[in-house]
Short mmCIF file of C-alpha atoms in Angstrom, two decimals:
data_model
loop_
_atom_site.label_atom_id
_atom_site.label_comp_id
_atom_site.label_asym_id
_atom_site.label_seq_id
_atom_site.Cartn_x
_atom_site.Cartn_y
_atom_site.Cartn_z
CA MET A 4 -2.18 29.34 -0.13
CA GLY A 5 -4.55 26.42 0.48
CA GLY A 6 -5.24 24.96 3.89
CA GLY A 7 -3.53 21.88 5.20
CA LEU A 8 -3.44 19.16 7.84
CA LEU A 9 -0.91 16.49 8.81
CA VAL A 10 -2.35 13.14 9.89
CA ALA A 11 0.22 11.52 12.17
CA GLY A 12 -0.05 8.28 14.11
CA THR A 13 1.01 6.84 17.43
CA THR A 14 2.46 3.85 15.52
CA SER A 15 2.79 2.43 12.05
CA ASP A 16 -0.53 0.99 10.86
CA ALA A 17 -2.53 3.14 13.28
CA GLY A 18 -4.76 4.08 10.35
CA LYS A 19 -3.06 7.17 8.93
CA SER A 20 -3.50 6.11 5.29
CA VAL A 21 -7.21 5.34 5.53
CA VAL A 22 -7.97 8.37 7.71
CA THR A 23 -6.20 10.60 5.18
CA ALA A 24 -8.21 9.00 2.39
CA GLY A 25 -11.42 9.38 4.39
CA ILE A 26 -10.79 13.08 5.01
CA CYS A 27 -10.03 13.56 1.29
CA ARG A 28 -13.29 11.83 0.28
CA TRP A 29 -15.31 13.81 2.85
CA LEU A 30 -13.84 17.11 1.64
CA VAL A 31 -14.32 16.46 -2.07
CA ARG A 32 -17.97 15.57 -1.39
CA GLN A 33 -18.29 19.03 0.18
CA GLY A 34 -17.03 20.63 -3.01
CA VAL A 35 -13.50 21.23 -1.70
CA LYS A 36 -10.64 20.81 -4.18
CA VAL A 37 -8.29 18.58 -2.18
CA ALA A 38 -5.08 16.62 -2.74
CA PRO A 39 -3.16 14.06 -0.63
CA PHE A 40 0.54 14.31 0.18
CA LYS A 41 3.18 12.14 1.83
CA ALA A 42 6.66 13.59 1.87
CA GLN A 43 8.45 10.28 2.37
CA ASN A 44 7.01 6.81 2.06
CA MET A 45 8.59 3.42 2.75
CA SER A 46 6.69 0.81 0.82
CA LEU A 47 6.97 -2.08 -1.59
CA ASN A 48 3.45 -1.34 -2.84
CA SER A 49 3.83 1.28 -5.54
CA PHE A 50 1.99 2.67 -8.54
CA VAL A 51 2.88 4.37 -11.83
CA THR A 52 1.31 7.72 -12.60
CA ARG A 53 0.31 8.73 -16.12
CA GLU A 54 3.52 10.72 -16.53
CA GLY A 55 5.54 7.60 -15.69
CA ALA A 56 6.45 8.38 -12.06
CA GLU A 57 6.55 5.75 -9.32
CA ILE A 58 4.74 6.67 -6.09
CA GLY A 59 3.29 4.77 -3.15
CA ARG A 60 0.02 2.97 -3.83
CA ALA A 61 -1.46 4.54 -0.71
CA GLN A 62 -1.07 8.00 -2.24
CA ALA A 63 -2.60 6.79 -5.51
CA MET A 64 -5.54 5.47 -3.50
CA GLN A 65 -5.84 8.77 -1.61
CA ALA A 66 -5.79 10.66 -4.92
CA GLN A 67 -8.68 8.47 -6.05
CA ALA A 68 -10.46 9.36 -2.81
CA ALA A 69 -9.90 13.03 -3.65
CA ARG A 70 -11.03 12.39 -7.26
CA VAL A 71 -7.81 13.77 -8.72
CA GLU A 72 -5.10 12.24 -10.89
CA PRO A 73 -2.09 11.07 -8.83
CA THR A 74 1.25 12.76 -9.53
CA ALA A 75 4.81 12.57 -8.23
CA LEU A 76 4.17 15.79 -6.26
CA MET A 77 1.98 13.77 -3.90
CA ASN A 78 4.83 11.44 -2.87
CA PRO A 79 8.20 13.00 -3.75
CA VAL A 80 10.32 10.47 -1.81
CA LEU A 81 9.65 6.72 -1.93
CA LEU A 82 11.92 4.20 -0.19
CA LYS A 83 11.72 0.60 -1.42
CA PRO A 84 13.44 -1.79 1.00
CA GLY A 85 15.83 -4.31 -0.54
CA SER A 86 17.07 -5.70 2.78
CA ASP A 87 16.91 -4.95 6.49
CA ARG A 88 19.62 -2.31 6.03
CA SER A 89 19.14 -0.65 2.63
CA SER A 90 16.49 0.72 0.31
CA GLN A 91 16.16 1.99 -3.20
CA VAL A 92 15.52 5.75 -3.11
CA VAL A 93 12.91 6.95 -5.61
CA LEU A 94 12.93 10.74 -5.97
CA MET A 95 10.14 12.50 -7.84
CA GLY A 96 9.09 9.17 -9.29
CA LYS A 97 12.50 7.99 -10.54
CA PRO A 98 15.06 5.74 -8.81
CA VAL A 99 18.27 7.55 -7.86
CA GLY A 100 20.18 4.73 -6.17
CA GLU A 101 20.45 2.36 -3.22
CA MET A 102 21.24 3.72 0.23
CA SER A 103 21.72 2.31 3.71
CA ALA A 104 19.45 3.49 6.51
CA ARG A 105 22.46 5.07 8.22
CA GLY A 106 23.48 6.91 5.05
CA TYR A 107 19.96 8.14 4.40
CA HIS A 108 19.28 9.41 7.92
CA GLY A 109 22.87 10.62 8.21
CA GLY A 110 22.45 13.41 5.68
CA ARG A 111 20.60 12.55 2.50
CA GLN A 112 17.18 12.83 4.15
CA ALA A 113 17.82 16.38 5.38
CA GLN A 114 18.94 17.39 1.88
CA LEU A 115 15.53 16.36 0.55
CA LEU A 116 13.59 18.69 2.85
CA GLY A 117 13.71 21.49 0.30
CA THR A 118 12.31 19.22 -2.41
CA VAL A 119 9.39 18.00 -0.35
CA LEU A 120 8.54 21.51 0.85
CA GLU A 121 8.53 22.76 -2.75
CA CYS A 122 6.16 19.94 -3.75
CA LEU A 123 3.85 20.67 -0.83
CA ALA A 124 3.86 24.40 -1.61
CA GLU A 125 2.98 23.70 -5.24
CA LEU A 126 0.06 21.53 -4.19
CA ARG A 127 -1.14 24.11 -1.66
CA GLY A 128 -0.99 26.75 -4.36
CA THR A 129 -3.23 24.62 -6.60
CA TYR A 130 -5.73 23.06 -4.20
CA ASP A 131 -8.08 24.39 -1.53
CA ALA A 132 -6.66 21.88 0.95
CA VAL A 133 -3.81 19.37 1.14
CA ILE A 134 -4.16 16.45 3.56
CA CYS A 135 -0.70 15.15 4.46
CA GLU A 136 0.11 11.76 5.90
CA GLY A 137 2.95 11.23 8.34
CA ALA A 138 5.02 8.07 8.72
CA GLY A 139 5.42 5.79 11.71
CA SER A 140 5.28 8.00 14.80
CA PRO A 141 6.20 11.69 15.12
CA ALA A 142 7.90 10.85 18.44
CA GLU A 143 10.82 8.90 16.93
CA ILE A 144 13.26 10.97 18.98
CA ASN A 145 16.30 9.23 17.47
CA LEU A 146 15.33 10.43 13.98
CA ARG A 147 13.86 13.87 14.72
CA ARG A 148 16.94 15.81 13.59
CA THR A 149 16.54 14.69 9.97
CA ASP A 150 12.75 14.23 9.92
CA ILE A 151 11.04 15.42 6.73
CA VAL A 152 7.72 13.58 6.99
CA ASN A 153 6.28 14.25 10.47
CA MET A 154 7.05 17.24 12.69
CA GLY A 155 9.85 18.39 10.40
CA ILE A 156 7.43 19.19 7.65
CA ALA A 157 4.62 20.25 10.02
CA ARG A 158 6.80 22.99 11.50
CA ASN A 159 8.32 24.11 8.21
CA ALA A 160 4.93 24.28 6.48
CA ARG A 161 3.06 25.35 9.65
CA LEU A 162 0.60 22.46 9.46
CA PRO A 163 -1.70 21.47 12.33
CA VAL A 164 -1.19 17.85 13.37
CA LEU A 165 -3.91 15.31 14.15
CA VAL A 166 -2.58 12.18 15.92
CA VAL A 167 -4.40 8.92 15.12
CA GLY A 168 -4.34 6.02 17.57
CA ASP A 169 -5.50 2.42 17.07
CA ILE A 170 -7.53 1.65 20.19
CA ASP A 171 -8.02 -1.97 19.06
CA ARG A 172 -4.38 -2.61 20.02
CA GLY A 173 -4.85 -1.23 23.52
CA GLY A 174 -2.89 1.48 25.32
CA VAL A 175 -4.24 4.31 23.21
CA PHE A 176 -4.36 6.89 26.05
CA ALA A 177 -0.76 6.23 27.01
CA SER A 178 0.21 6.38 23.34
CA PHE A 179 -1.51 9.73 22.82
CA PHE A 180 -0.03 11.27 25.96
CA GLY A 181 3.44 9.83 25.37
CA THR A 182 3.51 10.98 21.75
CA VAL A 183 2.94 14.59 22.77
CA ALA A 184 5.17 14.44 25.86
CA LEU A 185 8.18 13.25 23.82
CA LEU A 186 8.03 16.24 21.47
CA SER A 187 9.87 19.52 21.93
CA PRO A 188 7.85 22.58 22.97
CA GLU A 189 8.17 23.91 19.41
CA ASP A 190 6.77 20.64 17.96
CA GLN A 191 4.03 20.33 20.57
CA ALA A 192 2.65 23.72 19.52
CA PHE A 193 1.49 22.16 16.23
CA VAL A 194 -0.19 19.06 17.72
CA ALA A 195 -3.85 20.06 17.76
CA GLY A 196 -5.43 16.87 19.08
CA PHE A 197 -6.32 13.24 18.61
CA LEU A 198 -8.48 10.86 16.59
CA VAL A 199 -9.37 7.42 17.97
CA ASN A 200 -9.48 4.67 15.34
CA LYS A 201 -11.02 1.17 15.36
CA PHE A 202 -13.22 1.53 18.46
CA ARG A 203 -15.55 -1.32 19.37
CA GLY A 204 -18.41 -0.90 21.82
CA ASP A 205 -20.24 1.91 23.60
CA VAL A 206 -18.58 5.30 23.03
CA SER A 207 -20.07 6.63 26.27
CA LEU A 208 -17.71 4.31 28.18
CA LEU A 209 -14.75 5.91 26.41
CA GLU A 210 -15.76 9.53 26.91
CA PRO A 211 -14.51 9.90 30.52
CA GLY A 212 -11.05 8.85 29.34
CA LEU A 213 -11.16 11.38 26.50
CA ASP A 214 -12.10 14.10 28.97
CA MET A 215 -9.19 13.14 31.24
CA LEU A 216 -6.84 13.11 28.23
CA GLU A 217 -7.93 16.64 27.35
CA ASN A 218 -7.37 17.78 30.93
CA LEU A 219 -3.89 16.24 30.89
CA THR A 220 -2.80 17.55 27.50
CA GLY A 221 -5.01 20.55 26.78
CA ARG A 222 -5.90 18.88 23.48
CA ARG A 223 -9.27 17.57 22.43
CA THR A 224 -10.26 14.42 20.55
CA TYR A 225 -11.71 15.19 17.13
CA GLY A 226 -13.57 11.92 16.67
CA VAL A 227 -13.91 8.23 17.51
CA LEU A 228 -14.07 6.04 14.41
CA PRO A 229 -15.72 2.64 14.86
CA PHE A 230 -14.03 -0.58 13.79
CA GLN A 231 -15.14 -1.70 10.34
CA HIS A 232 -14.11 -4.76 8.37
CA GLY A 233 -12.86 -4.62 4.81
CA LEU A 234 -11.24 -1.17 4.84
CA GLY A 235 -7.61 -2.32 4.56
CA ILE A 236 -7.08 -0.94 1.07
CA ASP A 237 -3.62 -0.39 -0.45
CA GLU A 238 -1.52 -0.69 2.69
CA GLU A 239 2.02 0.54 2.47
CA ASP A 240 3.98 -0.35 5.59
CA GLY A 241 3.34 -4.06 5.66
CA LEU A 242 1.11 -6.97 4.84
CA ARG A 243 -1.78 -6.97 7.30
CA VAL A 244 -2.35 -10.66 7.10
CA SER A 245 -0.76 -13.56 8.85
CA LEU A 246 0.81 -16.17 6.64
CA ARG A 247 -1.81 -18.80 5.97
CA GLY A 248 -4.36 -16.04 6.61
CA SER A 249 -7.04 -14.68 4.34
CA VAL A 250 -6.23 -11.57 2.38
CA ARG A 251 -6.73 -8.62 4.72
CA GLU A 252 -10.21 -8.51 6.24
CA SER A 253 -12.19 -9.50 3.16
CA GLU A 254 -15.24 -11.69 3.50
CA VAL A 255 -15.89 -14.29 0.81
CA SER A 256 -19.33 -13.98 -0.79
CA SER A 257 -21.25 -17.05 -1.86
CA PRO A 258 -20.21 -18.40 -5.26
CA VAL A 259 -22.39 -17.92 -8.32
CA GLY A 260 -21.64 -21.45 -9.55
CA GLU A 261 -21.51 -24.69 -7.59
CA ASP A 262 -17.86 -24.44 -6.49
CA ILE A 263 -15.58 -21.92 -4.88
CA LEU A 264 -12.13 -21.21 -6.30
CA ARG A 265 -9.09 -21.39 -4.00
CA VAL A 266 -6.15 -19.08 -4.71
CA ALA A 267 -2.82 -19.49 -2.91
CA VAL A 268 -0.34 -16.60 -3.04
CA CYS A 269 3.29 -17.48 -2.29
CA ALA A 270 4.38 -15.09 0.47
CA ILE A 271 7.87 -14.59 -0.94
CA PRO A 272 10.47 -12.29 0.68
CA LEU A 273 10.22 -8.56 -0.12
CA MET A 274 6.81 -9.16 -1.69
CA SER A 275 5.71 -6.12 -3.66
CA ASN A 276 2.32 -5.02 -4.96
CA PHE A 277 0.45 -7.80 -3.23
CA THR A 278 -2.56 -5.58 -3.95
CA ASP A 279 -2.65 -7.37 -7.34
CA VAL A 280 -4.74 -10.13 -5.77
CA ASP A 281 -7.32 -7.76 -4.26
CA ALA A 282 -9.40 -7.99 -7.42
CA LEU A 283 -9.46 -11.79 -7.13
CA ALA A 284 -10.54 -11.57 -3.49
CA ALA A 285 -13.39 -9.25 -4.56
CA GLU A 286 -14.94 -11.98 -6.72
CA PRO A 287 -17.81 -13.92 -5.09
CA GLY A 288 -16.67 -17.45 -4.34
CA VAL A 289 -12.92 -16.77 -4.63
CA VAL A 290 -10.87 -17.48 -1.48
CA VAL A 291 -7.41 -15.86 -1.47
CA ARG A 292 -4.79 -16.94 1.05
CA PHE A 293 -1.08 -16.21 1.54
CA VAL A 294 1.00 -19.33 2.10
CA ASP A 295 4.59 -20.27 2.88
CA ARG A 296 4.57 -24.10 2.84
CA ALA A 297 4.58 -26.51 -0.09
CA GLU A 298 1.69 -28.58 1.26
CA GLU A 299 -0.54 -25.51 1.15
CA LEU A 300 -0.37 -25.50 -2.65
CA VAL A 301 -1.92 -28.96 -2.93
CA ASP A 302 -5.59 -27.97 -2.80
CA ALA A 303 -5.17 -24.58 -4.52
CA ASP A 304 -6.92 -24.12 -7.85
CA LEU A 305 -4.56 -21.25 -8.73
CA VAL A 306 -1.15 -20.38 -7.33
CA VAL A 307 0.11 -16.81 -7.72
CA VAL A 308 3.81 -15.97 -7.50
CA PRO A 309 3.66 -12.19 -6.90
CA GLY A 310 6.09 -9.37 -7.44
CA THR A 311 9.17 -8.88 -5.27
CA ARG A 312 12.01 -6.39 -4.75
CA GLY A 313 14.38 -9.37 -4.45
CA THR A 314 13.81 -11.76 -7.34
CA VAL A 315 16.90 -13.92 -6.77
CA ARG A 316 16.37 -14.00 -3.01
CA ALA A 317 12.71 -15.01 -3.51
CA LEU A 318 13.81 -17.75 -5.93
CA GLU A 319 16.21 -19.15 -3.33
CA TRP A 320 13.45 -19.00 -0.69
CA LEU A 321 11.05 -20.96 -2.91
CA ARG A 322 13.70 -23.65 -3.39
CA GLU A 323 14.64 -23.80 0.29
CA ARG A 324 11.01 -24.32 1.37
CA GLY A 325 10.12 -26.89 -1.29
CA LEU A 326 7.72 -24.52 -3.00
CA ALA A 327 9.76 -24.52 -6.22
CA ASP A 328 9.33 -28.30 -6.57
CA ALA A 329 5.63 -27.95 -5.79
CA LEU A 330 5.25 -25.35 -8.54
CA ALA A 331 7.06 -27.63 -11.01
CA ARG A 332 4.72 -30.51 -10.13
CA ARG A 333 1.70 -28.25 -10.69
CA ALA A 334 2.99 -27.22 -14.10
CA ALA A 335 3.57 -30.85 -15.09
CA GLN A 336 0.02 -31.72 -13.99
CA GLY A 337 -1.52 -28.86 -15.97
CA ARG A 338 -2.65 -26.98 -12.85
CA PRO A 339 -2.76 -23.16 -13.05
CA VAL A 340 0.15 -20.95 -11.95
CA LEU A 341 0.34 -17.18 -12.49
CA GLY A 342 3.57 -15.21 -12.13
CA ILE A 343 3.39 -11.41 -11.88
CA CYS A 344 6.45 -9.18 -12.38
CA GLY A 345 9.17 -10.71 -10.17
CA GLY A 346 7.08 -13.87 -10.02
CA PHE A 347 7.05 -13.97 -13.83
CA GLN A 348 10.85 -13.66 -13.87
CA ILE A 349 11.17 -16.49 -11.34
CA LEU A 350 9.14 -18.82 -13.59
CA GLY A 351 11.55 -18.25 -16.49
CA GLU A 352 14.64 -20.18 -17.56
CA ARG A 353 17.43 -17.81 -16.58
CA ILE A 354 18.05 -14.55 -14.73
CA GLU A 355 21.08 -12.33 -15.25
CA ASP A 356 21.24 -9.90 -12.36
CA GLU A 357 24.10 -7.47 -11.83
CA VAL A 358 21.75 -4.75 -10.53
CA GLU A 359 19.38 -5.92 -7.79
CA SER A 360 21.15 -8.87 -6.13
CA ARG A 361 24.40 -8.73 -8.16
CA ALA A 362 24.24 -12.53 -8.22
CA GLY A 363 25.13 -12.78 -11.91
CA GLN A 364 23.53 -15.61 -13.85
CA VAL A 365 20.97 -17.71 -11.95
CA ASP A 366 18.73 -20.52 -13.17
CA GLY A 367 15.01 -19.83 -12.89
CA LEU A 368 12.35 -22.49 -12.38
CA GLY A 369 12.22 -23.16 -16.13
CA LEU A 370 8.42 -23.22 -16.36
CA LEU A 371 8.27 -20.50 -19.03
CA PRO A 372 10.54 -19.90 -22.07
CA VAL A 373 11.80 -16.57 -20.78
CA ARG A 374 15.25 -15.13 -20.13
CA VAL A 375 15.57 -12.04 -17.95
CA ARG A 376 18.38 -9.51 -17.80
CA PHE A 377 18.30 -6.81 -15.14
CA ALA A 378 18.85 -3.31 -16.52
CA ARG A 379 19.94 -0.34 -14.42
CA GLU A 380 17.12 1.79 -15.77
CA LYS A 381 13.71 0.91 -14.34
CA THR A 382 10.71 0.32 -16.63
CA LEU A 383 7.80 2.51 -15.47
CA THR A 384 4.84 2.40 -17.87
CA ARG A 385 1.03 2.23 -18.00
CA PRO A 386 0.35 -0.32 -20.80
CA VAL A 387 -3.03 -1.10 -22.33
CA GLY A 388 -3.93 -4.03 -24.56
CA GLU A 389 -6.13 -7.06 -25.06
CA ALA A 390 -5.93 -10.61 -23.74
CA LEU A 391 -8.36 -13.53 -23.69
CA GLY A 392 -10.58 -11.47 -25.96
CA GLU A 393 -10.98 -8.68 -23.40
CA PRO A 394 -9.49 -5.19 -23.01
CA VAL A 395 -6.97 -4.92 -20.19
CA GLU A 396 -4.71 -2.27 -18.69
CA GLY A 397 -2.07 -2.30 -16.00
CA TYR A 398 1.23 -0.77 -14.94
CA GLU A 399 4.85 -1.97 -15.00
CA ILE A 400 7.56 -1.40 -12.36
CA HIS A 401 10.69 -3.53 -12.93
CA HIS A 402 14.39 -3.59 -13.74
CA GLY A 403 14.19 -7.00 -15.40
CA VAL A 404 13.99 -7.05 -19.21
CA ALA A 405 12.33 -10.26 -20.41
CA GLN A 406 13.18 -12.03 -23.65
CA VAL A 407 10.28 -14.36 -24.47
CA THR A 408 11.40 -17.19 -26.76
CA GLY A 409 8.25 -19.30 -27.01
CA GLY A 410 4.82 -20.12 -25.66
CA THR A 411 1.57 -18.33 -26.41
CA PRO A 412 1.65 -14.51 -26.04
CA PHE A 413 0.01 -13.27 -22.84
CA LEU A 414 0.07 -9.50 -22.24
CA ASP A 415 3.82 -8.70 -22.35
CA GLY A 416 4.72 -12.26 -21.31
CA CYS A 417 3.61 -15.71 -22.31
CA ARG A 418 1.67 -18.82 -21.43
CA VAL A 419 2.73 -22.47 -21.60
CA GLY A 420 -0.02 -24.92 -20.73
CA GLU A 421 -1.55 -23.57 -17.54
CA VAL A 422 1.48 -21.51 -16.50
CA TRP A 423 1.04 -17.79 -17.17
CA GLY A 424 3.48 -14.91 -16.74
CA THR A 425 3.43 -11.13 -17.15
CA HIS A 426 5.11 -8.00 -15.83
CA TRP A 427 1.76 -6.19 -15.72
CA HIS A 428 0.54 -5.23 -12.26
CA GLY A 429 -3.13 -4.37 -11.89
CA SER A 430 -4.32 -6.34 -14.91
CA LEU A 431 -6.82 -8.31 -12.81
CA GLU A 432 -8.64 -5.06 -11.99
CA SER A 433 -9.94 -5.10 -15.60
CA ASP A 434 -13.28 -6.82 -15.01
CA GLY A 435 -13.82 -8.60 -18.33
CA PHE A 436 -10.24 -9.87 -18.44
CA ARG A 437 -10.39 -11.08 -14.84
CA ARG A 438 -13.58 -13.04 -15.51
CA ALA A 439 -12.13 -14.60 -18.66
CA PHE A 440 -8.96 -15.58 -16.78
CA LEU A 441 -10.93 -17.13 -13.91
CA ARG A 442 -13.01 -19.15 -16.37
CA GLU A 443 -9.77 -20.57 -17.79
CA VAL A 444 -8.52 -21.36 -14.29
CA ALA A 445 -11.77 -23.02 -13.27
CA ALA A 446 -11.80 -25.18 -16.39
CA ALA A 447 -8.20 -26.30 -15.84
CA ALA A 448 -8.88 -26.97 -12.16
CA GLY A 449 -12.06 -28.91 -12.87
CA ARG A 450 -14.13 -26.56 -10.74
CA ARG A 451 -17.73 -25.63 -11.48
CA PHE A 452 -16.96 -22.04 -10.64
CA VAL A 453 -18.70 -19.21 -12.49
CA PRO A 454 -17.44 -15.60 -12.22
CA ALA A 455 -20.14 -13.12 -11.28
CA ALA A 456 -21.26 -11.16 -14.31
CA ASP A 457 -21.69 -7.87 -12.45
CA THR A 458 -18.61 -7.58 -10.20
CA SER A 459 -16.97 -4.22 -10.86
CA PHE A 460 -13.70 -3.80 -9.01
CA GLY A 461 -13.70 -0.07 -9.71
CA SER A 462 -17.18 0.29 -8.21
CA LEU A 463 -16.21 -1.75 -5.16
CA ARG A 464 -13.19 0.48 -4.62
CA GLU A 465 -15.38 3.56 -4.86
CA GLU A 466 -17.75 2.05 -2.31
CA GLN A 467 -14.82 1.50 0.06
CA LEU A 468 -13.67 5.07 -0.34
CA ASP A 469 -17.19 6.34 0.27
CA ARG A 470 -17.31 4.26 3.46
CA LEU A 471 -14.11 5.99 4.60
CA GLY A 472 -15.70 9.36 3.85
CA ASP A 473 -18.80 8.29 5.78
CA LEU A 474 -16.69 7.39 8.82
CA ILE A 475 -15.24 10.89 8.92
CA GLU A 476 -18.54 12.60 8.23
CA GLU A 477 -20.50 10.60 10.81
CA HIS A 478 -17.98 10.09 13.61
CA ALA A 479 -15.61 13.08 13.54
CA ASP A 480 -16.25 16.71 14.42
CA THR A 481 -16.04 17.89 10.83
CA ASP A 482 -16.62 21.56 11.67
CA ALA A 483 -13.64 21.48 14.00
CA LEU A 484 -11.59 19.56 11.43
CA TRP A 485 -12.28 22.18 8.80
CA ARG A 486 -11.21 24.94 11.19
CA LEU A 487 -7.92 23.12 11.68
CA ILE A 488 -7.40 22.74 7.94
CA GLU A 489 -8.28 26.36 7.25
CA SER A 490 -6.74 28.14 10.23
CA GLY A 491 -4.07 25.87 11.72
CA ALA A 492 -3.52 24.58 15.24
CA PRO A 493 -5.20 26.46 18.10
CA THR A 494 -2.99 29.02 19.84
CA GLY A 495 -1.95 28.62 23.45
CA LEU A 496 -1.67 24.83 23.49
CA PRO A 497 0.11 23.85 26.73
CA PHE A 498 3.53 22.22 26.89
CA ILE A 499 3.46 18.67 28.27
CA PRO A 500 6.71 17.72 30.04
CA PRO A 501 9.26 16.28 29.79
CA GLY A 502 9.49 17.13 26.08
CA ALA A 503 12.13 15.83 23.70
CA PRO A 504 15.52 14.93 25.25
CA ALA A 505 18.29 17.42 24.63
#
């Protein structure tokens, strides 16, 4: 059976996803056949595999880092929140129903342990190494009994655990120590050590603290990764931007033409696959911002209404905040608007929903001649086609079935004036299509913006993944990491009291 490692974190967003991807890229560059794995993921950012399975986008990104095709085995359980209290459960790439958090943790989660262990075993039987990602913190003592993604799977599969901490937030030593000290003796035996993420400054000033941490816990630190901008790719747990903030940590390059292009993304509730706008943000001279106020649409050259897990709720939110009226004014003025998936449905005339919100018939914004009926079966496809004279491909994840009754065909949707709509996620990653679309937007907006002729989103993504691999290779003890992956946690690791409560 192949080697393995579980990358856990002191908190959500400590850097588990990118560290897992970095380790995968480092290993594959060494000639190791490696695959990523996350037993259970909670995310509204998802992806469709070639066999038509829905998995977290983070695992698709990690598969790309490992240079393998993503499959449902890599993320057997995906939870897609629909409210503060319930989520859609996606099992082996297919939705199996809605469930409350209490119902899921009360029994359903434990029933899935066998499934996730079978998937992990199949991957370990196929690959030299499987790098697993945990979720949240392994020290969630209220949820340990039914845990299938952190120490539950580490103990069952006998995986060594590397705990990642975000030092940029502060309190990393307390977080490391507390994480171990709140685990049972049996769990602690699998926690091999720590990895510091997002360090700024002189590492020599940190080293005395790392030595003290090792003396306190008997566990070493396997590396200190420096802070780097622009590595927030395909997040899963949340949107790492503030509203009215630029998309992630991207830096806008100088425009090729005389003008920049301003893109405003409506930060609607339960926003899904906001990664669709990453390709726009990668274009020199394109400024992408998330907004939640009507006045912030005034100076935008393009407004994007993104996907959502709550189409009717998002529609109500747009109306409550005056954004719906602002979108209608833009359409009347011939100013560009793009709706993607749930955003496309919102721009239509009517929505019939007895599945997602159970709201029945609801009027849309009426900007596109489209009627949407929600079906119980989810559409999960990887379409390819042509638009604006360019080849384009994407992926679809939706319950809404659209009936287009007019306008000009646009991918699977339509266009009326400067209002565009499609269910296709990821279409803007097709370089020629993206450039053609931005030329149309610039012309309608009256901007002297010129898309760069040589921007390749795929190449930029590969560069990011290589940077993650470089971080591991240059700032982690890779020999010690490989020993962990190959041989498991060191024996004789001390117990740190008090341990998990009875």
